Amino acid sequence: GQLMTQSDLDLLRSDIGKGRLKSWEAVHARYNELWEKYPLDKQKHAFATLAGLHGEESLTRAHWNKALKRAVTIQEFISDQVYLSRQKDYTNRFRMATFRNSEEMTAALGTIDENSFIIQVRDETEELRKVVEKISGR
């Protein structure tokens, strides 16, 4: 189930077929070699995908900055949707029916502003915003 480029897969299959890799140990050694280069392959794929989304083979600084701004916009949307989704837990009458009153519900669940998942997503959003500002300022 290891992911690899088509050319690496073709070479692996060819080397097995031609007897260059004659044992499971040799095949697994090749897999280990391929695993070592996997992080770079992922980066190349991400870059090619992003360039393709822009209809280009390469990216200019303007493309890159536009993509970074779009990433922040998407993350902000996700953060907002997380809040709205969790807000239902605090306003849904069926959920509220499991508590005697709102004070008991607050004691059990806390307030929406204390929700750890909402806080985590907001913190991640702010961190992304800071990183993009730093990168864009270069």
PDB file of C-alpha atoms in Angstrom:
ATOM      1  CA  GLY A   1       0.000   0.000   0.000  1.00  0.00           C
ATOM      2  CA  GLN A   2       2.987   2.353  -0.180  1.00  0.00           C
ATOM      3  CA  LEU A   3       2.417   5.336  -2.453  1.00  0.00           C
ATOM      4  CA  MET A   4       5.016   6.018  -5.121  1.00  0.00           C
ATOM      5  CA  THR A   5       5.400   7.685  -8.474  1.00  0.00           C
ATOM      6  CA  GLN A   6       4.394   5.802 -11.600  1.00  0.00           C
ATOM      7  CA  SER A   7       7.999   5.798 -12.825  1.00  0.00           C
ATOM      8  CA  ASP A   8       9.224   4.285  -9.537  1.00  0.00           C
ATOM      9  CA  LEU A   9       6.502   1.624  -9.712  1.00  0.00           C
ATOM     10  CA  ASP A  10       7.370   0.824 -13.328  1.00  0.00           C
ATOM     11  CA  LEU A  11      11.057   0.481 -12.447  1.00  0.00           C
ATOM     12  CA  LEU A  12      10.253  -1.691  -9.414  1.00  0.00           C
ATOM     13  CA  ARG A  13       8.077  -4.008 -11.512  1.00  0.00           C
ATOM     14  CA  SER A  14      10.675  -4.115 -14.276  1.00  0.00           C
ATOM     15  CA  ASP A  15      13.497  -4.915 -11.857  1.00  0.00           C
ATOM     16  CA  ILE A  16      11.454  -7.725 -10.315  1.00  0.00           C
ATOM     17  CA  GLY A  17      10.512  -9.065 -13.753  1.00  0.00           C
ATOM     18  CA  LYS A  18      14.118  -8.962 -15.017  1.00  0.00           C
ATOM     19  CA  GLY A  19      15.433 -10.658 -11.894  1.00  0.00           C
ATOM     20  CA  ARG A  20      17.359  -7.643 -10.567  1.00  0.00           C
ATOM     21  CA  LEU A  21      15.395  -7.923  -7.327  1.00  0.00           C
ATOM     22  CA  LYS A  22      15.507 -11.633  -6.542  1.00  0.00           C
ATOM     23  CA  SER A  23      14.233 -11.837  -2.960  1.00  0.00           C
ATOM     24  CA  TRP A  24      11.665 -10.328  -0.613  1.00  0.00           C
ATOM     25  CA  GLU A  25      14.567  -8.703   1.193  1.00  0.00           C
ATOM     26  CA  ALA A  26      15.682  -6.990  -2.033  1.00  0.00           C
ATOM     27  CA  VAL A  27      12.127  -5.842  -2.799  1.00  0.00           C
ATOM     28  CA  HIS A  28      11.705  -4.481   0.736  1.00  0.00           C
ATOM     29  CA  ALA A  29      15.082  -2.767   0.506  1.00  0.00           C
ATOM     30  CA  ARG A  30      13.795  -0.988  -2.624  1.00  0.00           C
ATOM     31  CA  TYR A  31      10.607  -0.043  -0.780  1.00  0.00           C
ATOM     32  CA  ASN A  32      12.777   1.449   1.973  1.00  0.00           C
ATOM     33  CA  GLU A  33      14.715   3.462  -0.632  1.00  0.00           C
ATOM     34  CA  LEU A  34      11.446   4.717  -2.095  1.00  0.00           C
ATOM     35  CA  TRP A  35      10.168   5.591   1.374  1.00  0.00           C
ATOM     36  CA  GLU A  36      13.233   7.770   1.946  1.00  0.00           C
ATOM     37  CA  LYS A  37      12.340   9.922  -1.060  1.00  0.00           C
ATOM     38  CA  TYR A  38       8.595   9.951  -0.345  1.00  0.00           C
ATOM     39  CA  PRO A  39       8.565  13.329   1.481  1.00  0.00           C
ATOM     40  CA  LEU A  40      10.121  15.039  -1.547  1.00  0.00           C
ATOM     41  CA  ASP A  41       7.750  13.208  -3.902  1.00  0.00           C
ATOM     42  CA  LYS A  42       4.795  14.504  -1.853  1.00  0.00           C
ATOM     43  CA  GLN A  43       6.122  18.048  -2.076  1.00  0.00           C
ATOM     44  CA  LYS A  44       6.601  17.760  -5.834  1.00  0.00           C
ATOM     45  CA  HIS A  45       3.067  16.435  -6.207  1.00  0.00           C
ATOM     46  CA  ALA A  46       1.622  19.241  -4.067  1.00  0.00           C
ATOM     47  CA  PHE A  47       3.508  21.834  -6.106  1.00  0.00           C
ATOM     48  CA  ALA A  48       2.358  20.319  -9.403  1.00  0.00           C
ATOM     49  CA  THR A  49      -1.225  20.186  -8.152  1.00  0.00           C
ATOM     50  CA  LEU A  50      -1.146  23.812  -7.038  1.00  0.00           C
ATOM     51  CA  ALA A  51       0.420  24.905 -10.339  1.00  0.00           C
ATOM     52  CA  GLY A  52      -2.231  22.908 -12.196  1.00  0.00           C
ATOM     53  CA  LEU A  53      -4.988  24.623 -10.251  1.00  0.00           C
ATOM     54  CA  HIS A  54      -3.554  27.890 -11.541  1.00  0.00           C
ATOM     55  CA  GLY A  55      -3.354  26.500 -15.069  1.00  0.00           C
ATOM     56  CA  GLU A  56       0.424  26.840 -15.035  1.00  0.00           C
ATOM     57  CA  GLU A  57       3.432  24.545 -15.063  1.00  0.00           C
ATOM     58  CA  SER A  58       5.207  26.709 -12.518  1.00  0.00           C
ATOM     59  CA  LEU A  59       4.170  29.308  -9.977  1.00  0.00           C
ATOM     60  CA  THR A  60       5.016  32.965  -9.786  1.00  0.00           C
ATOM     61  CA  ARG A  61       5.263  34.834  -6.513  1.00  0.00           C
ATOM     62  CA  ALA A  62       1.802  36.274  -7.262  1.00  0.00           C
ATOM     63  CA  HIS A  63       0.347  32.769  -7.703  1.00  0.00           C
ATOM     64  CA  TRP A  64       1.945  31.639  -4.465  1.00  0.00           C
ATOM     65  CA  ASN A  65       0.665  34.645  -2.495  1.00  0.00           C
ATOM     66  CA  LYS A  66      -2.818  34.182  -3.942  1.00  0.00           C
ATOM     67  CA  ALA A  67      -2.767  30.517  -2.903  1.00  0.00           C
ATOM     68  CA  LEU A  68      -1.633  31.429   0.612  1.00  0.00           C
ATOM     69  CA  LYS A  69      -4.415  34.006   0.970  1.00  0.00           C
ATOM     70  CA  ARG A  70      -6.921  31.435  -0.302  1.00  0.00           C
ATOM     71  CA  ALA A  71      -5.655  28.930   2.274  1.00  0.00           C
ATOM     72  CA  VAL A  72      -6.328  31.452   5.050  1.00  0.00           C
ATOM     73  CA  THR A  73      -9.799  32.162   3.661  1.00  0.00           C
ATOM     74  CA  ILE A  74     -10.592  28.436   3.571  1.00  0.00           C
ATOM     75  CA  GLN A  75      -9.267  27.926   7.110  1.00  0.00           C
ATOM     76  CA  GLU A  76     -11.348  30.863   8.369  1.00  0.00           C
ATOM     77  CA  PHE A  77     -14.430  29.325   6.727  1.00  0.00           C
ATOM     78  CA  ILE A  78     -13.689  26.007   8.429  1.00  0.00           C
ATOM     79  CA  SER A  79     -13.276  27.748  11.775  1.00  0.00           C
ATOM     80  CA  ASP A  80     -16.595  29.547  11.339  1.00  0.00           C
ATOM     81  CA  GLN A  81     -18.350  26.319  10.361  1.00  0.00           C
ATOM     82  CA  VAL A  82     -16.907  24.473  13.362  1.00  0.00           C
ATOM     83  CA  TYR A  83     -18.391  27.161  15.596  1.00  0.00           C
ATOM     84  CA  LEU A  84     -21.787  27.012  13.874  1.00  0.00           C
ATOM     85  CA  SER A  85     -21.833  23.225  14.021  1.00  0.00           C
ATOM     86  CA  ARG A  86     -20.966  23.156  17.715  1.00  0.00           C
ATOM     87  CA  GLN A  87     -23.424  25.962  18.410  1.00  0.00           C
ATOM     88  CA  LYS A  88     -26.205  23.503  17.560  1.00  0.00           C
ATOM     89  CA  ASP A  89     -25.182  21.479  20.616  1.00  0.00           C
ATOM     90  CA  TYR A  90     -26.035  24.476  22.765  1.00  0.00           C
ATOM     91  CA  THR A  91     -29.295  25.472  21.057  1.00  0.00           C
ATOM     92  CA  ASN A  92     -30.876  22.212  19.943  1.00  0.00           C
ATOM     93  CA  ARG A  93     -34.020  21.656  22.006  1.00  0.00           C
ATOM     94  CA  PHE A  94     -33.597  17.887  21.930  1.00  0.00           C
ATOM     95  CA  ARG A  95     -30.063  18.167  23.256  1.00  0.00           C
ATOM     96  CA  MET A  96     -31.243  20.622  25.898  1.00  0.00           C
ATOM     97  CA  ALA A  97     -34.004  18.175  26.918  1.00  0.00           C
ATOM     98  CA  THR A  98     -31.381  15.941  28.531  1.00  0.00           C
ATOM     99  CA  PHE A  99     -30.725  18.643  31.148  1.00  0.00           C
ATOM    100  CA  ARG A 100     -33.063  20.034  33.788  1.00  0.00           C
ATOM    101  CA  ASN A 101     -32.114  23.626  32.972  1.00  0.00           C
ATOM    102  CA  SER A 102     -29.522  25.747  31.186  1.00  0.00           C
ATOM    103  CA  GLU A 103     -27.354  26.012  34.306  1.00  0.00           C
ATOM    104  CA  GLU A 104     -27.051  22.224  34.464  1.00  0.00           C
ATOM    105  CA  MET A 105     -26.231  22.115  30.755  1.00  0.00           C
ATOM    106  CA  THR A 106     -23.527  24.757  31.195  1.00  0.00           C
ATOM    107  CA  ALA A 107     -22.125  22.870  34.173  1.00  0.00           C
ATOM    108  CA  ALA A 108     -21.920  19.690  32.089  1.00  0.00           C
ATOM    109  CA  LEU A 109     -20.849  21.100  28.726  1.00  0.00           C
ATOM    110  CA  GLY A 110     -19.346  24.462  29.570  1.00  0.00           C
ATOM    111  CA  THR A 111     -20.083  27.398  27.326  1.00  0.00           C
ATOM    112  CA  ILE A 112     -19.572  27.403  23.600  1.00  0.00           C
ATOM    113  CA  ASP A 113     -16.646  29.795  24.043  1.00  0.00           C
ATOM    114  CA  GLU A 114     -14.970  27.240  26.345  1.00  0.00           C
ATOM    115  CA  ASN A 115     -15.348  24.375  23.860  1.00  0.00           C
ATOM    116  CA  SER A 116     -11.873  22.873  23.443  1.00  0.00           C
ATOM    117  CA  PHE A 117     -12.352  21.925  19.803  1.00  0.00           C
ATOM    118  CA  ILE A 118     -13.519  25.428  18.865  1.00  0.00           C
ATOM    119  CA  ILE A 119     -10.556  26.895  20.724  1.00  0.00           C
ATOM    120  CA  GLN A 120      -8.166  24.495  18.978  1.00  0.00           C
ATOM    121  CA  VAL A 121      -9.482  25.338  15.502  1.00  0.00           C
ATOM    122  CA  ARG A 122      -9.404  29.070  16.227  1.00  0.00           C
ATOM    123  CA  ASP A 123      -5.822  28.775  17.484  1.00  0.00           C
ATOM    124  CA  GLU A 124      -4.818  26.805  14.369  1.00  0.00           C
ATOM    125  CA  THR A 125      -6.492  29.431  12.189  1.00  0.00           C
ATOM    126  CA  GLU A 126      -4.632  32.232  13.912  1.00  0.00           C
ATOM    127  CA  GLU A 127      -1.343  30.336  13.631  1.00  0.00           C
ATOM    128  CA  LEU A 128      -1.894  29.828   9.899  1.00  0.00           C
ATOM    129  CA  ARG A 129      -2.725  33.518   9.500  1.00  0.00           C
ATOM    130  CA  LYS A 130       0.552  34.463  11.243  1.00  0.00           C
ATOM    131  CA  VAL A 131       2.620  32.053   9.166  1.00  0.00           C
ATOM    132  CA  VAL A 132       1.106  33.344   5.929  1.00  0.00           C
ATOM    133  CA  GLU A 133       1.723  36.936   6.968  1.00  0.00           C
ATOM    134  CA  LYS A 134       5.335  36.078   7.724  1.00  0.00           C
ATOM    135  CA  ILE A 135       5.811  34.257   4.426  1.00  0.00           C
ATOM    136  CA  SER A 136       4.040  36.956   2.426  1.00  0.00           C
ATOM    137  CA  GLY A 137       6.268  39.595   3.984  1.00  0.00           C
ATOM    138  CA  ARG A 138       9.417  38.029   2.528  1.00  0.00           C
TER     139      ARG A 138
END
